[in-house]
Structure formats: structure tokens, C-alpha cells
Short mmCIF file of C-alpha atoms and ligand atoms in Angstrom, two decimals:
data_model
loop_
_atom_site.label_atom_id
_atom_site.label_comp_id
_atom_site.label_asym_id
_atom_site.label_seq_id
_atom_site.Cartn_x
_atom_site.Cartn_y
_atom_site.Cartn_z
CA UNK S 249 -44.19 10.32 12.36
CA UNK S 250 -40.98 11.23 10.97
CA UNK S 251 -38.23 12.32 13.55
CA UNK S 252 -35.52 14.76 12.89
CA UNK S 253 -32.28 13.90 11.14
CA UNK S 254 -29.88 12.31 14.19
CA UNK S 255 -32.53 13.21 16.80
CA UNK S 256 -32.71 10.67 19.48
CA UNK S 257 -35.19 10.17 22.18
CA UNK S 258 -33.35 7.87 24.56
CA UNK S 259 -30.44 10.43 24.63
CA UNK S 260 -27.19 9.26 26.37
CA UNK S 261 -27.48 9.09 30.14
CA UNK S 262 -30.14 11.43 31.08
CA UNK S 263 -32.69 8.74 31.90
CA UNK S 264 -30.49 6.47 33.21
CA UNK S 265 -30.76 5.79 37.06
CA UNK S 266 -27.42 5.69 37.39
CA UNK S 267 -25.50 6.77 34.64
CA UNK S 268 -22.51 4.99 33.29
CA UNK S 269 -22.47 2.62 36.41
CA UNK S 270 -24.06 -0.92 36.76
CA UNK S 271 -26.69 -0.97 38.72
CA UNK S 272 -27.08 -2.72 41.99
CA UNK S 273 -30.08 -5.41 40.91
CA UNK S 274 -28.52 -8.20 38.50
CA UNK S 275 -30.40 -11.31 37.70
CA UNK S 276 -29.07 -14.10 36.13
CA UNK S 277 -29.44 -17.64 36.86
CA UNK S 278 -26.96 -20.61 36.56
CA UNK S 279 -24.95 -22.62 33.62
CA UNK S 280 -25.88 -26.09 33.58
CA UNK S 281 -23.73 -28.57 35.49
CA UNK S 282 -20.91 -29.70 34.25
CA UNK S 283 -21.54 -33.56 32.51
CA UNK S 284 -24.16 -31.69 30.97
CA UNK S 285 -22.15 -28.80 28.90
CA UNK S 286 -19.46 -31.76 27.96
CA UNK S 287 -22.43 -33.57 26.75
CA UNK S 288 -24.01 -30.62 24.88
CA UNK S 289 -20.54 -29.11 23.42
CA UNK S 290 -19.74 -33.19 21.81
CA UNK S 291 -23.81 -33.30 20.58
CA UNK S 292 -22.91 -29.98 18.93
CA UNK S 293 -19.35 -31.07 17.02
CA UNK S 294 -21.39 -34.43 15.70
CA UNK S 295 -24.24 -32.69 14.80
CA UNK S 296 -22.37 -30.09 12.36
CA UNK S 297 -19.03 -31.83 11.78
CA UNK S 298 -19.91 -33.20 8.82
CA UNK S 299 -21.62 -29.76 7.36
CA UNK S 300 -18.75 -28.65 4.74
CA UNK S 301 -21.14 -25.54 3.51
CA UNK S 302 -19.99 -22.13 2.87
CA UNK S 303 -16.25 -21.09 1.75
CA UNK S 304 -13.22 -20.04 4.02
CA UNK S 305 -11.93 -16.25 3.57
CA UNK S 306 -9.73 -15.37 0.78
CA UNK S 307 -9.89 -11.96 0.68
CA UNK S 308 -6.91 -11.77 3.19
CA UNK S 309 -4.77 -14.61 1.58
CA UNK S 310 -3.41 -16.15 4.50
CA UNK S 311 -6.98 -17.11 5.83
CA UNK S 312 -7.32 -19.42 2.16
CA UNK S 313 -4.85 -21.84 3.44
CA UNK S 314 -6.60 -22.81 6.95
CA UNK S 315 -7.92 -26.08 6.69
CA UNK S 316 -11.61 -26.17 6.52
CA UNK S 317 -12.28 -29.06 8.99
CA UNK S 318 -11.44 -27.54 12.18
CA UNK S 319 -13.76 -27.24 14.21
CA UNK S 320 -13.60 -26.30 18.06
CA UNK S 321 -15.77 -25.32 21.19
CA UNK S 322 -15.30 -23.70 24.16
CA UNK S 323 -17.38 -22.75 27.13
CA UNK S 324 -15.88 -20.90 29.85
CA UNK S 325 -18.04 -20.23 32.90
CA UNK S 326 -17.80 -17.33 35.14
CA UNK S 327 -15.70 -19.15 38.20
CA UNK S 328 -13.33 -20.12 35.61
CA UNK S 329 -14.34 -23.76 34.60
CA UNK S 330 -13.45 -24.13 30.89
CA UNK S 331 -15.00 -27.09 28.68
CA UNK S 332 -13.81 -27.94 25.24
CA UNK S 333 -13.93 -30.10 22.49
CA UNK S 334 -12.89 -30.64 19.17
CA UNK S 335 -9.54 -28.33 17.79
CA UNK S 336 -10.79 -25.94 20.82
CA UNK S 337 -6.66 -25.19 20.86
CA UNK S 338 -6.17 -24.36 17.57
CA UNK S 339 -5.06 -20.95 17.15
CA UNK S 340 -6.24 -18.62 14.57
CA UNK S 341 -6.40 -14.55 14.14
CA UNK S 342 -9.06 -13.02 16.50
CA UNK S 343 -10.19 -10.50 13.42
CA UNK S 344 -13.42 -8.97 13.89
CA UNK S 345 -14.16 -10.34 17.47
CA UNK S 346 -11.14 -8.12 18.81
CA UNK S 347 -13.45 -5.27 17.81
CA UNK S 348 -15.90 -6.42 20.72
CA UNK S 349 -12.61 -6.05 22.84
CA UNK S 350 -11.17 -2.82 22.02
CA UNK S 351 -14.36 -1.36 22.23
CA UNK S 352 -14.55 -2.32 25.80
CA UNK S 353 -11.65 -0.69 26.51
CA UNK S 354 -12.04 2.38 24.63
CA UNK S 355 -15.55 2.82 26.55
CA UNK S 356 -13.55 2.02 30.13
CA UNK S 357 -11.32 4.13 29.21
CA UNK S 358 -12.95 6.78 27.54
CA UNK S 359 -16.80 6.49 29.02
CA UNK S 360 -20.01 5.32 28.00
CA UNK S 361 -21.32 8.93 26.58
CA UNK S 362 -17.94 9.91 24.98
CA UNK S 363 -17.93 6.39 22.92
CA UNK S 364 -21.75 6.79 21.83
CA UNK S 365 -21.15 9.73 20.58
CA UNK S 366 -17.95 9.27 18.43
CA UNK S 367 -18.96 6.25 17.36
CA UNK S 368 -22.44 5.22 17.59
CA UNK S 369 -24.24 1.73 18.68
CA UNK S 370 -26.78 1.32 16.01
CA UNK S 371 -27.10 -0.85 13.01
CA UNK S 372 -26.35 -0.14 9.49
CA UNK S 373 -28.19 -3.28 8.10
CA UNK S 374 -25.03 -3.15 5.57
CA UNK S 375 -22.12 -5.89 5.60
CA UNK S 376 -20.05 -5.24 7.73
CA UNK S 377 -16.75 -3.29 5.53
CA UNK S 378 -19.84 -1.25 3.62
CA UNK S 379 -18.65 2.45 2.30
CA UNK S 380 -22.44 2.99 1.32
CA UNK S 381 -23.28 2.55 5.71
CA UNK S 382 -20.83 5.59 6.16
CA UNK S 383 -22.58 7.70 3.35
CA UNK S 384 -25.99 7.23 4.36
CA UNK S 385 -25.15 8.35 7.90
CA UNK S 386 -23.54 11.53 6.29
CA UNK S 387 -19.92 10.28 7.94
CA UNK S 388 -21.11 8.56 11.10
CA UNK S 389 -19.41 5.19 11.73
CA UNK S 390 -22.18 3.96 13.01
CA UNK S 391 -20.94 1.19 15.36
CA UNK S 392 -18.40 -0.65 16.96
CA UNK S 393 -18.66 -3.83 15.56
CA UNK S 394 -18.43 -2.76 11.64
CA UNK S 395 -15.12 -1.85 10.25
CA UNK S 396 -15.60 1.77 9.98
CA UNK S 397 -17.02 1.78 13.70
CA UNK S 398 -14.22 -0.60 14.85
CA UNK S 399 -11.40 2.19 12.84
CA UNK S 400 -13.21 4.63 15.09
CA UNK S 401 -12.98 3.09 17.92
CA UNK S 402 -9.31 2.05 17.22
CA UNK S 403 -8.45 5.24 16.86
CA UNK S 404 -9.58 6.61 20.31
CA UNK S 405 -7.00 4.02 22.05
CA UNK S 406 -5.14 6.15 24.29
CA UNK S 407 -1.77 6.41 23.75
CA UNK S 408 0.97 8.92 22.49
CA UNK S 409 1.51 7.30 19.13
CA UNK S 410 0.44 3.95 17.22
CA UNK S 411 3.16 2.07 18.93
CA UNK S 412 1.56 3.06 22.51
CA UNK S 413 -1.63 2.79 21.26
CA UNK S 414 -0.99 -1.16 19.75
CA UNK S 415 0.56 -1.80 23.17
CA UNK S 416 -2.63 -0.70 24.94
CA UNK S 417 -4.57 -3.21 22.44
CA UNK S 418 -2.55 -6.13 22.78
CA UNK S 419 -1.97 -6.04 26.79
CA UNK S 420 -5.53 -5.49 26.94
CA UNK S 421 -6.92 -7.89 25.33
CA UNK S 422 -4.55 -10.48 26.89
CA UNK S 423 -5.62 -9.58 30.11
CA UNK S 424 -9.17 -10.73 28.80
CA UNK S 425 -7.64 -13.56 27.70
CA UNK S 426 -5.44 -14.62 30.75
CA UNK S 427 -2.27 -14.72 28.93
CA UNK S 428 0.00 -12.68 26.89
CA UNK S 429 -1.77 -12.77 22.81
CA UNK S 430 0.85 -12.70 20.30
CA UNK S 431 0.45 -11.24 16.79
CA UNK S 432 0.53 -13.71 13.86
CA UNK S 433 2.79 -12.04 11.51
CA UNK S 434 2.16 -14.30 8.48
CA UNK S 435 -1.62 -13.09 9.22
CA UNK S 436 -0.92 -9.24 9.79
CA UNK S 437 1.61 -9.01 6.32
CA UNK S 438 -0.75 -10.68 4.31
CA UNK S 439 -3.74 -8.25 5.13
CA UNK S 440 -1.28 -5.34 5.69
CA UNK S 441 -0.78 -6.14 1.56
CA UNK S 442 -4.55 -6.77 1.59
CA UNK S 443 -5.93 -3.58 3.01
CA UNK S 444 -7.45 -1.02 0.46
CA UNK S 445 -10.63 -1.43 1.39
CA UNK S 446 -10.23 -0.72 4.68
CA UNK S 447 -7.05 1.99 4.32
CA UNK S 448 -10.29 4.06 2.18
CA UNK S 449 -13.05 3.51 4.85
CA UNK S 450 -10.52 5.18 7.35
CA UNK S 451 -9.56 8.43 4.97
CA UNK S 452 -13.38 8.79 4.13
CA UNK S 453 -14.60 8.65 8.04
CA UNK S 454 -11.35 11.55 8.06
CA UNK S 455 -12.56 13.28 5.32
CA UNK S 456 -15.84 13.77 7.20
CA UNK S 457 -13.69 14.82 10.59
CA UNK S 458 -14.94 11.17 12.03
CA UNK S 459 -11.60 9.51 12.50
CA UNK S 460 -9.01 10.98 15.18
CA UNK S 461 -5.55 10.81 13.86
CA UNK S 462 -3.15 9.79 10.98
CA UNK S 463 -5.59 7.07 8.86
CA UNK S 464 -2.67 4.97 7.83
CA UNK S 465 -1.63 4.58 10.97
CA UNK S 466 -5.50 3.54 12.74
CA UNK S 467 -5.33 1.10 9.91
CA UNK S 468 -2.23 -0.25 10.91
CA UNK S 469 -3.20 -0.63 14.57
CA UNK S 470 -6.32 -1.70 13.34
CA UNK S 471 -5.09 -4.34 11.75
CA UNK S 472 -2.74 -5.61 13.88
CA UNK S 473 -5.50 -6.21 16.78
CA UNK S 474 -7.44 -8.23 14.10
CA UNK S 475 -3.91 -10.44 13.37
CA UNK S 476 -3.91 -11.67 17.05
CA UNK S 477 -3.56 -15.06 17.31
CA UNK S 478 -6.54 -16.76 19.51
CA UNK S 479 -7.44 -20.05 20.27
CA UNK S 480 -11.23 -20.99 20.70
CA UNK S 481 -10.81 -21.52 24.64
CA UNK S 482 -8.93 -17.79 24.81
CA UNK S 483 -12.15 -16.82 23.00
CA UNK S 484 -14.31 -18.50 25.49
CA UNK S 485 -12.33 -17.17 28.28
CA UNK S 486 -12.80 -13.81 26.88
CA UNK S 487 -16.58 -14.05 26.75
CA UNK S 488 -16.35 -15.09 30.13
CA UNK S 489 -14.77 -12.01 31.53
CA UNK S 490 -17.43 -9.98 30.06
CA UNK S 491 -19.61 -12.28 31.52
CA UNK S 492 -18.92 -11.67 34.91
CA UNK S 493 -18.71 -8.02 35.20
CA UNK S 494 -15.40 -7.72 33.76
CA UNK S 495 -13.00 -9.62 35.82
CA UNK S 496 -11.18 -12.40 33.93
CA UNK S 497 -12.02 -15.45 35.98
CA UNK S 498 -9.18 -17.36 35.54
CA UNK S 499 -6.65 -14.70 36.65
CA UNK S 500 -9.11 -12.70 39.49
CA UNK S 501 -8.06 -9.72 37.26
CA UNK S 502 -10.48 -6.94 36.88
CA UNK S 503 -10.22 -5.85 33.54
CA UNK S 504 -12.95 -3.52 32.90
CA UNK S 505 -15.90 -2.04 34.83
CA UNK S 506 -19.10 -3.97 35.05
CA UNK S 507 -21.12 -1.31 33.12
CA UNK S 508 -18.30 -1.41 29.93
CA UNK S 509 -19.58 -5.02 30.10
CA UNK S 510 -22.70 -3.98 29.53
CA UNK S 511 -22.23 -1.12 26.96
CA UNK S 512 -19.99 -3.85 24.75
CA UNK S 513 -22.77 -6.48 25.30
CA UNK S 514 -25.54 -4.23 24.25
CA UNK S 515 -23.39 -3.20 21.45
CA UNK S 516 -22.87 -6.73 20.12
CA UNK S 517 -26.70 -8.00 20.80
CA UNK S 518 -27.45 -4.49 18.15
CA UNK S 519 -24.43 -5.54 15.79
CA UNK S 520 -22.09 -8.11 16.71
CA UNK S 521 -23.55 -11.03 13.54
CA UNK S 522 -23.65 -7.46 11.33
CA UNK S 523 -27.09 -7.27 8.63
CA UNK S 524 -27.78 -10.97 10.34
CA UNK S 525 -28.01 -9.50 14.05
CA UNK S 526 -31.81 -9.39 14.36
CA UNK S 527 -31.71 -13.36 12.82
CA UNK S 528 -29.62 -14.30 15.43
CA UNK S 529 -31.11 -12.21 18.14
CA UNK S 530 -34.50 -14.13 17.08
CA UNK S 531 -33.11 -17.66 17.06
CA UNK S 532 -29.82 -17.41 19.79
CA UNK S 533 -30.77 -15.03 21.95
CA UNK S 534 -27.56 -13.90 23.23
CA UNK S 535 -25.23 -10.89 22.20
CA UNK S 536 -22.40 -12.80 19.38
CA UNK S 537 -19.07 -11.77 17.47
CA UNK S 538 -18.13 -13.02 14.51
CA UNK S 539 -14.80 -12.96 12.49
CA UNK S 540 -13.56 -13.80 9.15
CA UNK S 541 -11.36 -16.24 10.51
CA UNK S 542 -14.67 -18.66 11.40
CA UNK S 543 -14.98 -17.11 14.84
CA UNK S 544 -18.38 -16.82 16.98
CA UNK S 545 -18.31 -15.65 20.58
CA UNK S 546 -21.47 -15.51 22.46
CA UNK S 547 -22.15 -14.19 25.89
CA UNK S 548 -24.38 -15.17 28.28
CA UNK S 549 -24.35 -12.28 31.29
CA UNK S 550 -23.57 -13.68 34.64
CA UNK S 551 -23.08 -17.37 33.29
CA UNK S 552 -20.39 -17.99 30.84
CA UNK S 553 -18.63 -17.18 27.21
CA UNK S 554 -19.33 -19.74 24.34
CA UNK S 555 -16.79 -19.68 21.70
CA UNK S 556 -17.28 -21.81 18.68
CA UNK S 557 -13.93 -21.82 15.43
CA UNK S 558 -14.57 -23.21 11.90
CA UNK S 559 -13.06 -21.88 8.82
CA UNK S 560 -15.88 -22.52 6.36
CA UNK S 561 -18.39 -18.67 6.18
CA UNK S 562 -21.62 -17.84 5.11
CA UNK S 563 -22.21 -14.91 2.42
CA UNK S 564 -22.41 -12.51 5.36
CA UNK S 565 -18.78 -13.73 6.73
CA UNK S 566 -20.15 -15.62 9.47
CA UNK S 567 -19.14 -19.17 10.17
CA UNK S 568 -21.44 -21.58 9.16
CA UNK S 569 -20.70 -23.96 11.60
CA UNK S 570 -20.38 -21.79 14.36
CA UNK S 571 -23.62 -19.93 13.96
CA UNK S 572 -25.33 -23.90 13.76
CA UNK S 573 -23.73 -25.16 16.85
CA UNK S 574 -23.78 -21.64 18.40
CA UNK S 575 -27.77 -21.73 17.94
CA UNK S 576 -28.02 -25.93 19.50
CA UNK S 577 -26.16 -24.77 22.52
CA UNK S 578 -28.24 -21.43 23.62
CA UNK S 579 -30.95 -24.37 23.29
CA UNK S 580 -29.13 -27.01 25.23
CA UNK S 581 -27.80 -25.00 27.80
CA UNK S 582 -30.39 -22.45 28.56
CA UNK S 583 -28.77 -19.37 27.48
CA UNK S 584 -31.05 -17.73 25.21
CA UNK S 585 -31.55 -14.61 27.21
CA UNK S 586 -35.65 -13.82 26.29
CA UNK S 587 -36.39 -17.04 27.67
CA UNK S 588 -38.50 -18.05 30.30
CA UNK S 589 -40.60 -20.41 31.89
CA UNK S 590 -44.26 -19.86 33.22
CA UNK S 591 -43.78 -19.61 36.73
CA UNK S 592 -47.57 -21.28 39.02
CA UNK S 593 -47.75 -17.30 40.78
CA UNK S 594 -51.17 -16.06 42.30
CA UNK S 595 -53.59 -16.57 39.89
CA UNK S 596 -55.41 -13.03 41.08
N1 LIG F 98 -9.64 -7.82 9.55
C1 LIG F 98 -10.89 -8.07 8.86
C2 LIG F 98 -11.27 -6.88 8.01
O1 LIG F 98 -11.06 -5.78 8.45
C3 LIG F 98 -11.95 -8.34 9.87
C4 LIG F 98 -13.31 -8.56 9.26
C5 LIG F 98 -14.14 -9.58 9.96
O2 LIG F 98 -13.64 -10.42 10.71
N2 LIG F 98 -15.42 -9.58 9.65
O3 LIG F 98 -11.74 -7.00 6.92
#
């Protein structure tokens, strides 16, 4: 059976019981304890340390010159225990994971039907700065998590002008964070210099009346939030806001609604690893981000954020290292979310 063109049959909120809140039943269970995530986070850095496969980014020069070694982790649970090892305070540009971020507050801000509509949540199966995605989709930007999706979604920020609007971004996502994020500049000129590919994604999705605003300018912004420096605990921090219904747990701070939490994660478990998010969905289990800069945030609802750093990327852009040890922790610590045990119930 062939459906219309754009049709959809689960159509915004109609269906939902209770549209654009979270509802009342949540069911998660518990982290392991502590010894045991210090135990599983070293395992993980000497089980991959010594895997030098894949290269660092170059397509934004300043990425070439991070050293390839690094390599930290970072689990932050959702009372506000964080455990580390490795570089875990490194700190490197956020990139693509800040798109996980400013979608969150574009949907708080904006609402979950408003965002799915100017933006979309579904995959494009292409890498993730694809022109062809955008074509295919006759001008649709598809979804967050892919540039033209995330230059959507930028552009929706509310504010009067970029400068407003780049405010909004940065104070938002340090409230995730629990402190104030500052930009790298050496970072931000270097794609600024860098940026055709992107600068062109944002005229075409205008062209097609699919970006709100002056292009140049969403690029700019757009940029910017992807040149904020991060360190793999911030990350993990992060993870663990959206974690626990969207108050920071290190500052108390409510920073977004426990439904955008679950819009963002849903988003993420469709597209977060790009053409690779079914892979990981089959062998993680848990909604990730990925950036250029060797970044991979995972979230486990109700239990904790998982941040892994190092430099050295797959073809797809994803961090070699950080998709490895991302996949031995959802195993050692229990957070692939389709798991479960067989519980002894009546038998009938
Ligand atoms: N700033 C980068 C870009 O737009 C982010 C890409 C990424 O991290 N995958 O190309």
C-alpha cells in the first residue's frame, strides 16, 4: 500500500492522551551503584584506549590539531552524582550535540506540534550535512539532529535579532550544563571561514520558504552554538538533565518541561547517530548524539547521561571510540532501554 505524499497516520497530538504533557505513569528503574559505574567507566577506557582507528575532523581546521588520544567518560546520574575517567575535563566544541539542546528549547519554547511541523522528526538515512535529504523531501528539513533540521530549528530561537537569539542559545544550554559555556573562538573563526556547505543548506531550505529569517545570519548563530566549548562531564551533566525530566540535577534548576525531554529524546533515538541510528538503536539501545568533535551523549530516561570524548571518527562522523565504549557501558550498566528480564509471573 502506498500512502499519500506527506500523509501521516500518527498525526501530531490527536491520539495522544495528553497532548504535549508527560504523562503521569513513568517507569524506570535504577543506575547501578556506584563502585560499579567507576569500575565499568575504567573497563571501558582499557578496553578501547589503545583503538587508534578512524581519522579526527579536518573539514573545520581547528578540529585537525586536537590530539587524537584523548579519551574521556562521564556518567552523571539523575541526583547529581558524576563519575569520570580518563581526559573527562578536557574541553572541546559541543558541535552537533548542541543540536539535541537547542532543539529542546525551541520545542519548550515553541511546543511539541509547532516544532514537528517546521521541522520534522524523521530520518533521512543521508549523512548528516546531505543537500540530496532536503531535495527528496521537496524542502523539508527533515529533523533536528541533521544540519538542515538543526538550521531550522536554530532559526526558530526566539529572540529579536541573532544577537538575542545567540544569547537565548548560550544561557540555555549552560543552564543544562550547570555553568556558564563559553564560545571557543579559535573553533567558531575557523568554521565561520569553513562554512559553505552549510551557508547553502540554509539559502536552499529559504529558497523553499523552510528557513525563518536572514540565512547568513541562522548560520552564524548556528555556528556559534556548535563552537561551545564542553567538557565530557558538562556533556554528561547535560544528558542528565534530560534524564530527569528536565531539571539540571546539580543546580535543582528546571530547565525544560518533562515532555520537551521526551520530544528531544525521541528525536535523538530516530536520528541522533544520523544513517547509523537504527545500528545503534539495535546494539545500544538508548537515544545518542554525536559530534564532529568525537562527542557521544547517550541518555538513559530516569537514570543518568553517559558522555563519552575521543577525537578519532568513523566515515559517518561518529567517534570510534565513543560509539565502542558507549555500546560496553549500555551492557555493563543496564541501560539499554528494550531490555528485560523474564520475570517467574502466573504461569496461567
Ligand atoms: N558544526 C558542524 C557542522 O555543521 C557539526 C557537524 C557534526 O558535529 N556532525 O558541520
Amino acid at each position: 500500500m502506498s500512502a499519500a505524499p506527506q500523509e501521516r497516520v500518527i498525526h501530531d497530538s490527536r491520539d495522544a492522551v495528553s497532548p504535549g504533557k508527560a504523562e503521569a505513569a513513568v517507569s524506570t528503574g535504577d543506575l547501578p551503584l556506584l563502585g560499579d559505574v567507576e569500575a565499568a567507566l575504567a573497563g571501558a577506557r582499557s578496553r578501547y584506549a589503545s583503538d587508534d582507528s578512524g581519522q579526527v575532523a579536518d573539514y573545520i581546521p581547528a578540529l585537525a590539531t586536537e590530539d587524537p588520544a584523548l579519551f574521556g567518560l562521564a556518567v552523571a546520574d539523575v541526583r547529581g552524582l558524576v563519575t569520570y575517567s580518563g581526559d573527562s575535563e578536557h574541553r572541546f566544541s559541543i558541535q552537533s550535540v548542541s543540536k539535541a539542546f537547542v532543539f529542546a528549547l525551541v520545542d519548550e519554547a515553541l511546543g511539541h506540534d509547532t516544532v514537528r511541523r517546521a521541522v520534522g522528526v524523521n530520518n533521512t538515512g543521508l549523512p548528516f550535512d546531505s543537500i540530496l535529504a532536503i531535495e527528496l523531501n521537496r524542502g523539508s528539513p527533515v529533523n533536528p539532529m541533521v544540519n538542515a533540521g538543526a538550521l531550522a530549528t536554530t532559526a526558530l530561537v526566539p529572540g529579536r535579532d541573532a544577537t538575542e537569539q545567540w544569547d537565548f542559545v548560550r544561557e540555555g544550554l549552560s543552564r543544562f550544563a550547570g555553568r556558564e559555556l563559553e564560545l571557543d573562538e579559535r573553533v567558531y573563526a575557523s568554521e565561520s571561514a569553513a562554512n559553505q556547505r552549510n551557508e547553502s543548506i540554509a539559502r536552499l531550505l529559504g529558497s523553499y520558504g523552510r528557513l525563518q529569517g536572514d540565512p547568513s545570519e541562522v548560520t552564524d548563530v548556528y555556528t556559534r552554538q556548535c563552537s561551545l566549548a564542553v567538557s565530557t562531564r558538562d556533556l554528561a551533566v547535560m544528558g542528565a538533565t534530560l534524564a530527569a525530566g528536565g531539571v539540571n540535577p546539580l543546580t535543582g534548576e528546571r530547565v525544560v518541561d518533562a515532555a520537551v525531554c521526551r520530544d528531544t529524546l525521541a528525536a535523538l533515538a530516530s536520528s541522533g547517530m544520523y544513517e547509523r541510528s537504527g545500528d545503534w538503536l539495535y546494539e545500544v539501545g538508548m537515544p545518542g548524539k554525536s559530534g564532529v568533535s568525537g562527542a557521544v551523549l547517550t541518555v538513559s530516561p530516569g537514570k543518568a547521561g553517559l558522555a563519552v570524548f575521543s577525537p578519532r571518527l568513523d566515515a559517518t562522523g561518529n567517534s570510534v571510540r565513543g560509539q565502542r565504549a558507549t555500546h560496553y557501558l549500555s551492557g555493563a550498566l543496564g541501560l539499554n532501554l528494550f531490555a528485560s528480564a523474564p520475570v517467574n509471573g502466573r504461569q496461567g
